[in-house]
Amino acid sequence: MTSVPARTAQHAPVDAPQLADGLLAPDQGTGSLAAVLPAALDALGVPVTTATGIEGGAARTALDLPRADRVCVVLVDGLGHLNLAERAGHAPFLRSLLPDVRPLTSTFPSTTAAAIGAFGTGTAPGRTGMLGYTQRNPVTGGLANMVSWEGAPAPHELQRETPLLAVAAEAGVAVTSTGPARFAGSGMTVAALRGGTYAAADPLERRVDAARLALSRPGLVYLYWGEVDKAGHHHGSGSWQWGDELEHLDRELSRLARSLPAGTLLLVTADHGMIDVDPGLRRDAATDPVLDEGVTLVGGEPRAVHVYTQPGAAGAVAARWRDVLGDDALVLEREEVLARGLLGLHARDDAVRAAGDVVVAMRGRATVVDSRTQTAASLALVGVHGSLTEREMRVPLLVAGR
């Protein structure tokens, strides 16, 4: 059985990305969320190089991970690095791992669909075509929801990169995913996380039990937990409700860590962080005639907006949005987004067709919504994410079981 040696060194951000326009650009290599699974596969002896050039051995070296017989990767939706650091008093187990944290960057947009696509394939949104919470379906012209998959093309048609869980399973690794029953066979799971066995379990305690059972033999386990994100959306990341969910998570992850067989590597990461927004800084494209002029559809999310324009109107729309939003936003046309690499390296033409003609990354605590297509509940969310601020972009990689 492989031994997993102890570590004491502290880690600065790996391959720290450059700041651009006061915002944090996505890392394109081993300092990204997309490097976690390639490194995990290499730890298990499965070599891999992704379509964006992340090599598993290089990722494992950069993240300073040992070889292991068993690897458990826990992805906590919404557990941003800065959010966790500020509320670490609620999480004694996770706090004990913070001195040796590997800070990574999420994707742009820093939202679940885009980040899970990149995490699951080791690539980037510009390869997976999973570009935000909602995006235009190029075939129907309507909005596709990339979490529920409502209105979206078939998963295999939209997302054409090979999921890394499937790579591991095909290499003979025993792969188990555990998450909500409703995600078994869902569009997102098929698109980005297919491979191996799916063990449906809804309470966190049962997911931990499923992970423990799977780890009784060598292999790879992926565990997803979404309640921290849910509490942040409805109550804010500074709320007592968020703190309670963090405490619950911490207790169960501590129980998981204590029960790990020797030679098991436990990796805890997240898809994005969260910002508690200011309702006074919210603009509604449905009621602002300047923002609405030349626009056919608004997608994305309040912190990372995909603006779809009338033919030939992208430049004029971008100019108007810059005038209205001022310092509250970075407003770019699609070609600028691609040129800056914000959707990742080696973007595929078919994958970025769904990107907005104009893409807006919000600063501070500001948002842009569209009350024509968003529900009242979504308009009232306290905590949101999606943009390029460090609070939204920076995620932890915490390592235990060594």
Short mmCIF file of C-alpha atoms in Angstrom, two decimals:
data_model
loop_
_atom_site.label_atom_id
_atom_site.label_comp_id
_atom_site.label_asym_id
_atom_site.label_seq_id
_atom_site.Cartn_x
_atom_site.Cartn_y
_atom_site.Cartn_z
CA MET A 1 0.00 0.00 0.00
CA THR A 2 1.33 3.44 -0.92
CA SER A 3 2.24 5.63 2.02
CA VAL A 4 1.30 9.29 1.87
CA PRO A 5 3.96 11.41 3.59
CA ALA A 6 3.26 14.42 5.76
CA ARG A 7 3.65 17.97 4.54
CA THR A 8 4.54 21.13 6.38
CA ALA A 9 5.31 23.74 3.71
CA GLN A 10 2.91 26.58 3.02
CA HIS A 11 1.80 27.31 -0.52
CA ALA A 12 1.42 30.58 -2.36
CA PRO A 13 -1.01 30.69 -5.30
CA VAL A 14 0.28 28.27 -7.94
CA ASP A 15 1.12 29.92 -11.28
CA ALA A 16 -0.53 33.09 -9.98
CA PRO A 17 -2.49 34.76 -12.80
CA GLN A 18 -1.99 38.34 -13.82
CA LEU A 19 -4.35 41.03 -12.66
CA ALA A 20 -6.11 42.72 -15.57
CA ASP A 21 -8.41 45.74 -15.25
CA GLY A 22 -8.49 45.19 -11.48
CA LEU A 23 -9.83 41.65 -11.94
CA LEU A 24 -8.26 38.20 -11.59
CA ALA A 25 -7.68 36.43 -14.90
CA PRO A 26 -8.20 32.65 -14.96
CA ASP A 27 -5.06 30.59 -14.65
CA GLN A 28 -4.44 28.48 -17.73
CA GLY A 29 -2.37 25.71 -16.21
CA THR A 30 -1.47 23.99 -12.98
CA GLY A 31 -2.81 26.83 -10.84
CA SER A 32 -6.34 26.24 -12.09
CA LEU A 33 -9.27 24.18 -10.86
CA ALA A 34 -8.91 22.22 -14.10
CA ALA A 35 -5.59 20.79 -12.82
CA VAL A 36 -7.11 18.94 -9.85
CA LEU A 37 -8.37 15.81 -11.58
CA PRO A 38 -5.31 15.43 -13.87
CA ALA A 39 -3.15 15.57 -10.73
CA ALA A 40 -5.43 13.08 -8.95
CA LEU A 41 -5.27 10.66 -11.88
CA ASP A 42 -1.49 10.90 -11.96
CA ALA A 43 -1.39 10.21 -8.22
CA LEU A 44 -3.22 6.96 -9.00
CA GLY A 45 -0.78 6.11 -11.80
CA VAL A 46 -2.95 7.17 -14.74
CA PRO A 47 -1.04 9.57 -17.02
CA VAL A 48 -3.12 12.18 -18.80
CA THR A 49 -2.64 15.35 -20.82
CA THR A 50 -5.73 17.47 -21.44
CA ALA A 51 -6.66 19.36 -24.58
CA THR A 52 -5.49 22.61 -23.01
CA GLY A 53 -2.07 21.15 -22.22
CA ILE A 54 -2.41 20.31 -18.53
CA GLU A 55 -0.19 17.27 -17.96
CA GLY A 56 -1.10 15.18 -14.94
CA GLY A 57 2.44 14.67 -13.72
CA ALA A 58 3.24 18.38 -13.95
CA ALA A 59 -0.02 19.21 -12.15
CA ARG A 60 0.71 16.73 -9.37
CA THR A 61 4.21 18.16 -8.95
CA ALA A 62 2.98 21.76 -8.93
CA LEU A 63 0.27 20.93 -6.40
CA ASP A 64 2.78 18.86 -4.41
CA LEU A 65 0.61 15.77 -4.18
CA PRO A 66 2.01 12.32 -3.39
CA ARG A 67 1.21 9.03 -5.07
CA ALA A 68 -1.71 7.20 -3.50
CA ASP A 69 -3.74 4.00 -3.78
CA ARG A 70 -6.99 5.85 -3.19
CA VAL A 71 -8.00 9.43 -3.94
CA CYS A 72 -11.18 11.15 -2.76
CA VAL A 73 -11.94 14.51 -4.38
CA VAL A 74 -14.61 16.58 -2.63
CA LEU A 75 -16.03 19.56 -4.50
CA VAL A 76 -17.95 21.97 -2.26
CA ASP A 77 -20.13 24.27 -4.32
CA GLY A 78 -19.52 27.91 -3.39
CA LEU A 79 -16.69 27.38 -0.86
CA GLY A 80 -14.45 30.20 -2.08
CA HIS A 81 -10.98 30.51 -0.60
CA LEU A 82 -11.63 33.98 0.85
CA ASN A 83 -15.11 32.98 2.06
CA LEU A 84 -13.63 30.01 3.91
CA ALA A 85 -10.73 31.99 5.35
CA GLU A 86 -13.11 34.61 6.74
CA ARG A 87 -15.46 32.05 8.32
CA ALA A 88 -12.86 29.44 9.29
CA GLY A 89 -13.92 29.70 12.94
CA HIS A 90 -16.91 27.57 11.96
CA ALA A 91 -14.72 24.84 10.48
CA PRO A 92 -11.98 23.48 12.79
CA PHE A 93 -11.10 20.58 10.49
CA LEU A 94 -10.82 22.66 7.32
CA ARG A 95 -9.06 25.41 9.29
CA SER A 96 -6.40 22.88 10.29
CA LEU A 97 -5.65 22.39 6.58
CA LEU A 98 -5.50 26.08 5.65
CA PRO A 99 -1.81 26.61 6.52
CA ASP A 100 -0.95 24.23 3.68
CA VAL A 101 -3.68 25.33 1.25
CA ARG A 102 -3.05 25.45 -2.50
CA PRO A 103 -5.03 28.47 -3.75
CA LEU A 104 -6.30 27.92 -7.30
CA THR A 105 -8.38 29.95 -9.73
CA SER A 106 -11.79 29.03 -11.05
CA THR A 107 -13.00 29.61 -14.58
CA PHE A 108 -14.64 32.60 -16.19
CA PRO A 109 -17.49 32.76 -15.64
CA SER A 110 -16.83 31.67 -12.05
CA THR A 111 -20.04 29.67 -11.86
CA THR A 112 -20.96 26.05 -11.37
CA ALA A 113 -21.72 24.95 -14.94
CA ALA A 114 -18.56 26.49 -16.39
CA ALA A 115 -16.35 25.40 -13.50
CA ILE A 116 -17.69 21.83 -13.31
CA GLY A 117 -17.17 21.47 -17.05
CA ALA A 118 -13.55 22.55 -16.71
CA PHE A 119 -12.98 20.51 -13.55
CA GLY A 120 -14.47 17.39 -15.10
CA THR A 121 -12.50 17.58 -18.35
CA GLY A 122 -9.31 19.36 -17.28
CA THR A 123 -9.89 21.98 -19.97
CA ALA A 124 -11.79 25.30 -20.01
CA PRO A 125 -15.23 26.71 -20.91
CA GLY A 126 -13.93 27.62 -24.36
CA ARG A 127 -13.45 23.89 -24.97
CA THR A 128 -16.49 22.47 -23.18
CA GLY A 129 -19.09 24.96 -24.42
CA MET A 130 -20.43 25.22 -20.85
CA LEU A 131 -20.26 28.99 -20.60
CA GLY A 132 -22.51 30.07 -17.75
CA TYR A 133 -25.71 29.48 -15.82
CA THR A 134 -27.71 30.27 -18.95
CA GLN A 135 -26.56 30.68 -22.54
CA ARG A 136 -28.13 30.90 -25.94
CA ASN A 137 -28.87 27.63 -27.70
CA PRO A 138 -27.53 28.31 -31.21
CA VAL A 139 -30.12 25.96 -32.71
CA THR A 140 -33.31 27.22 -31.03
CA GLY A 141 -32.20 30.77 -30.27
CA GLY A 142 -33.62 30.48 -26.74
CA LEU A 143 -31.87 30.35 -23.39
CA ALA A 144 -30.47 27.02 -22.24
CA ASN A 145 -30.04 26.40 -18.51
CA MET A 146 -26.69 24.69 -18.04
CA VAL A 147 -27.47 23.39 -14.54
CA SER A 148 -30.91 21.87 -15.15
CA TRP A 149 -30.00 21.37 -18.85
CA GLU A 150 -33.45 22.66 -19.78
CA GLY A 151 -33.44 23.98 -23.36
CA ALA A 152 -29.89 22.73 -23.98
CA PRO A 153 -28.60 20.44 -26.74
CA ALA A 154 -27.85 16.81 -25.89
CA PRO A 155 -24.85 16.63 -23.53
CA HIS A 156 -22.66 14.74 -26.00
CA GLU A 157 -23.44 17.27 -28.72
CA LEU A 158 -22.64 20.34 -26.64
CA GLN A 159 -19.65 19.07 -24.62
CA ARG A 160 -17.18 17.06 -26.73
CA GLU A 161 -14.17 16.78 -24.41
CA THR A 162 -13.64 13.41 -22.73
CA PRO A 163 -14.45 13.56 -18.98
CA LEU A 164 -11.52 12.56 -16.82
CA LEU A 165 -13.61 10.22 -14.67
CA ALA A 166 -14.24 8.24 -17.85
CA VAL A 167 -10.51 8.28 -18.62
CA ALA A 168 -9.80 6.85 -15.16
CA ALA A 169 -12.49 4.18 -15.48
CA GLU A 170 -11.23 3.14 -18.90
CA ALA A 171 -7.74 2.80 -17.40
CA GLY A 172 -9.09 0.26 -14.92
CA VAL A 173 -9.49 2.54 -11.89
CA ALA A 174 -12.57 1.91 -9.76
CA VAL A 175 -14.43 5.26 -10.02
CA THR A 176 -17.37 6.24 -7.82
CA SER A 177 -19.26 9.54 -7.84
CA THR A 178 -21.68 10.41 -5.06
CA GLY A 179 -24.15 13.28 -5.23
CA PRO A 180 -27.86 14.09 -5.37
CA ALA A 181 -30.18 11.50 -6.84
CA ARG A 182 -31.50 14.12 -9.26
CA PHE A 183 -28.01 14.47 -10.77
CA ALA A 184 -27.74 10.79 -11.71
CA GLY A 185 -27.82 10.83 -15.50
CA SER A 186 -28.43 14.60 -15.60
CA GLY A 187 -27.15 16.69 -18.48
CA MET A 188 -24.29 18.14 -16.47
CA THR A 189 -23.24 14.75 -15.11
CA VAL A 190 -23.27 13.13 -18.56
CA ALA A 191 -21.47 16.09 -20.11
CA ALA A 192 -18.66 16.56 -17.60
CA LEU A 193 -18.64 13.86 -14.93
CA ARG A 194 -19.61 10.60 -16.58
CA GLY A 195 -17.50 7.55 -15.87
CA GLY A 196 -17.61 4.78 -13.30
CA THR A 197 -20.50 4.27 -10.85
CA TYR A 198 -22.88 6.94 -9.54
CA ALA A 199 -23.92 6.40 -5.91
CA ALA A 200 -26.96 8.63 -5.34
CA ALA A 201 -27.18 9.95 -1.77
CA ASP A 202 -28.91 13.11 -0.67
CA PRO A 203 -27.95 13.86 2.96
CA LEU A 204 -24.28 14.67 3.35
CA GLU A 205 -23.92 11.93 5.95
CA ARG A 206 -24.97 9.31 3.39
CA ARG A 207 -22.60 10.71 0.80
CA VAL A 208 -19.74 10.41 3.25
CA ASP A 209 -20.83 6.84 4.01
CA ALA A 210 -20.91 6.08 0.27
CA ALA A 211 -17.42 7.53 -0.12
CA ARG A 212 -16.12 5.51 2.84
CA LEU A 213 -17.55 2.31 1.35
CA ALA A 214 -16.05 3.01 -2.06
CA LEU A 215 -12.67 3.79 -0.50
CA SER A 216 -12.52 0.37 1.12
CA ARG A 217 -10.80 -0.62 -2.13
CA PRO A 218 -8.26 1.32 -4.22
CA GLY A 219 -9.73 3.81 -6.64
CA LEU A 220 -11.08 7.31 -7.19
CA VAL A 221 -14.10 8.85 -5.44
CA TYR A 222 -15.75 12.14 -6.35
CA LEU A 223 -18.12 13.69 -3.78
CA TYR A 224 -20.22 16.80 -4.48
CA TRP A 225 -21.95 18.98 -1.86
CA GLY A 226 -24.11 21.99 -2.78
CA GLU A 227 -25.75 23.25 0.42
CA VAL A 228 -23.06 25.81 1.26
CA ASP A 229 -23.72 27.49 -2.08
CA LYS A 230 -27.48 27.34 -1.54
CA ALA A 231 -27.21 29.04 1.85
CA GLY A 232 -24.99 31.72 0.36
CA HIS A 233 -27.41 32.44 -2.47
CA HIS A 234 -30.42 32.83 -0.19
CA HIS A 235 -28.85 34.37 2.91
CA GLY A 236 -25.39 35.62 1.94
CA SER A 237 -21.94 34.23 2.63
CA GLY A 238 -21.71 36.39 5.76
CA SER A 239 -24.92 34.97 7.26
CA TRP A 240 -25.34 32.64 10.22
CA GLN A 241 -27.06 30.20 7.87
CA TRP A 242 -23.90 30.00 5.76
CA GLY A 243 -21.88 29.46 8.91
CA ASP A 244 -24.20 26.64 9.99
CA GLU A 245 -23.82 24.89 6.65
CA LEU A 246 -20.05 25.25 6.86
CA GLU A 247 -20.11 23.67 10.34
CA HIS A 248 -22.17 20.76 9.03
CA LEU A 249 -19.80 20.24 6.13
CA ASP A 250 -16.76 20.44 8.41
CA ARG A 251 -18.09 17.81 10.82
CA GLU A 252 -18.77 15.32 8.04
CA LEU A 253 -15.46 15.90 6.22
CA SER A 254 -13.66 15.45 9.52
CA ARG A 255 -15.50 12.14 9.97
CA LEU A 256 -14.52 11.12 6.45
CA ALA A 257 -10.87 12.01 7.02
CA ARG A 258 -10.72 10.04 10.27
CA SER A 259 -12.02 6.91 8.55
CA LEU A 260 -9.73 6.95 5.52
CA PRO A 261 -7.63 3.81 4.93
CA ALA A 262 -3.88 4.29 4.92
CA GLY A 263 -2.63 5.46 1.55
CA THR A 264 -5.69 7.60 0.83
CA LEU A 265 -5.42 11.17 -0.43
CA LEU A 266 -8.31 13.51 0.41
CA LEU A 267 -8.62 16.64 -1.75
CA VAL A 268 -11.20 19.32 -0.93
CA THR A 269 -11.83 22.06 -3.46
CA ALA A 270 -14.62 24.30 -4.79
CA ASP A 271 -16.02 25.61 -8.05
CA HIS A 272 -16.17 29.32 -7.16
CA GLY A 273 -16.49 31.83 -4.33
CA MET A 274 -19.32 34.24 -3.61
CA ILE A 275 -20.06 37.95 -3.16
CA ASP A 276 -22.96 39.42 -1.20
CA VAL A 277 -24.29 42.05 -3.59
CA ASP A 278 -25.81 45.50 -3.11
CA PRO A 279 -29.40 45.74 -4.40
CA GLY A 280 -28.84 49.45 -4.87
CA LEU A 281 -26.21 48.67 -7.53
CA ARG A 282 -28.48 46.37 -9.54
CA ARG A 283 -29.45 47.33 -13.11
CA ASP A 284 -32.31 45.67 -14.98
CA ALA A 285 -31.81 45.35 -18.73
CA ALA A 286 -35.56 44.88 -19.11
CA THR A 287 -36.37 48.34 -17.75
CA ASP A 288 -33.32 50.32 -18.89
CA PRO A 289 -33.87 51.41 -22.51
CA VAL A 290 -30.18 52.20 -23.01
CA LEU A 291 -29.08 48.72 -21.93
CA ASP A 292 -31.89 47.12 -23.94
CA GLU A 293 -31.24 48.90 -27.24
CA GLY A 294 -29.88 46.52 -29.88
CA VAL A 295 -30.15 43.52 -27.54
CA THR A 296 -32.09 40.38 -28.46
CA LEU A 297 -31.38 38.22 -25.38
CA VAL A 298 -29.58 38.43 -22.04
CA GLY A 299 -28.03 35.29 -20.54
CA GLY A 300 -25.30 34.26 -18.14
CA GLU A 301 -25.86 35.47 -14.59
CA PRO A 302 -25.99 38.78 -12.72
CA ARG A 303 -22.20 38.90 -12.22
CA ALA A 304 -21.18 37.58 -15.68
CA VAL A 305 -23.61 38.58 -18.39
CA HIS A 306 -23.84 37.17 -21.91
CA VAL A 307 -25.44 39.89 -24.07
CA TYR A 308 -26.75 38.71 -27.45
CA THR A 309 -27.19 41.54 -29.91
CA GLN A 310 -28.86 42.30 -33.20
CA PRO A 311 -26.60 41.62 -36.23
CA GLY A 312 -23.81 44.16 -36.45
CA ALA A 313 -24.78 45.88 -33.20
CA ALA A 314 -22.20 44.40 -30.82
CA GLY A 315 -19.84 47.39 -30.89
CA ALA A 316 -22.59 49.92 -30.26
CA VAL A 317 -24.16 47.79 -27.52
CA ALA A 318 -20.79 47.37 -25.80
CA ALA A 319 -20.24 51.14 -25.90
CA ARG A 320 -23.65 51.84 -24.37
CA TRP A 321 -23.16 49.27 -21.62
CA ARG A 322 -19.75 50.77 -20.79
CA ASP A 323 -21.33 54.20 -20.49
CA VAL A 324 -24.13 52.98 -18.23
CA LEU A 325 -22.09 50.65 -16.03
CA GLY A 326 -18.90 52.71 -15.82
CA ASP A 327 -16.48 51.45 -13.21
CA ASP A 328 -18.93 48.75 -12.09
CA ALA A 329 -18.07 46.47 -15.01
CA LEU A 330 -15.58 45.27 -17.57
CA VAL A 331 -17.45 45.17 -20.90
CA LEU A 332 -15.88 43.24 -23.78
CA GLU A 333 -16.95 42.07 -27.19
CA ARG A 334 -16.69 38.33 -27.80
CA GLU A 335 -13.47 38.57 -29.81
CA GLU A 336 -11.84 40.55 -26.99
CA VAL A 337 -12.88 37.85 -24.51
CA LEU A 338 -11.29 35.19 -26.68
CA ALA A 339 -8.16 37.26 -27.36
CA ARG A 340 -7.61 37.73 -23.62
CA GLY A 341 -7.98 33.99 -23.06
CA LEU A 342 -10.77 34.49 -20.53
CA LEU A 343 -12.54 31.36 -21.78
CA GLY A 344 -9.29 29.42 -21.79
CA LEU A 345 -6.61 28.44 -24.25
CA HIS A 346 -7.34 26.69 -27.53
CA ALA A 347 -11.02 27.58 -27.60
CA ARG A 348 -13.11 25.61 -30.07
CA ASP A 349 -15.26 27.51 -32.56
CA ASP A 350 -18.22 25.21 -31.95
CA ALA A 351 -17.85 25.60 -28.18
CA VAL A 352 -17.88 29.41 -28.10
CA ARG A 353 -20.80 29.92 -30.48
CA ALA A 354 -23.04 30.24 -27.42
CA ALA A 355 -20.97 33.06 -25.88
CA GLY A 356 -22.49 36.51 -25.82
CA ASP A 357 -21.70 38.97 -28.58
CA VAL A 358 -20.88 41.21 -25.60
CA VAL A 359 -19.68 39.76 -22.28
CA VAL A 360 -19.84 41.73 -19.03
CA ALA A 361 -17.81 41.00 -15.88
CA MET A 362 -19.07 42.96 -12.87
CA ARG A 363 -16.89 44.69 -10.29
CA GLY A 364 -17.55 45.54 -6.66
CA ARG A 365 -21.03 44.47 -5.51
CA ALA A 366 -22.89 45.43 -8.67
CA THR A 367 -25.12 43.20 -10.83
CA VAL A 368 -27.09 43.28 -14.06
CA VAL A 369 -30.33 41.29 -14.32
CA ASP A 370 -33.12 40.81 -16.84
CA SER A 371 -36.53 40.56 -15.20
CA ARG A 372 -38.05 39.25 -18.45
CA THR A 373 -36.25 35.93 -18.16
CA GLN A 374 -35.25 35.68 -14.48
CA THR A 375 -37.63 34.63 -11.73
CA ALA A 376 -38.45 36.84 -8.77
CA ALA A 377 -36.54 34.40 -6.54
CA SER A 378 -33.41 34.67 -8.65
CA LEU A 379 -33.63 38.46 -8.67
CA ALA A 380 -33.73 38.44 -4.86
CA LEU A 381 -30.59 36.35 -4.32
CA VAL A 382 -28.25 37.82 -1.71
CA GLY A 383 -25.06 35.98 -2.63
CA VAL A 384 -24.00 35.60 -6.26
CA HIS A 385 -20.91 34.86 -8.33
CA GLY A 386 -19.62 34.60 -11.87
CA SER A 387 -17.22 37.51 -12.29
CA LEU A 388 -13.44 37.88 -12.17
CA THR A 389 -12.97 39.32 -8.68
CA GLU A 390 -10.64 37.45 -6.39
CA ARG A 391 -13.51 36.64 -4.01
CA GLU A 392 -15.35 34.85 -6.81
CA MET A 393 -12.35 33.40 -8.63
CA ARG A 394 -10.07 32.08 -5.90
CA VAL A 395 -10.82 28.55 -4.67
CA PRO A 396 -8.91 26.37 -2.20
CA LEU A 397 -7.31 23.02 -2.66
CA LEU A 398 -7.05 21.49 0.80
CA VAL A 399 -5.18 18.21 1.28
CA ALA A 400 -5.65 15.64 4.03
CA GLY A 401 -5.12 11.94 4.59
CA ARG A 402 -1.38 12.18 4.19
#
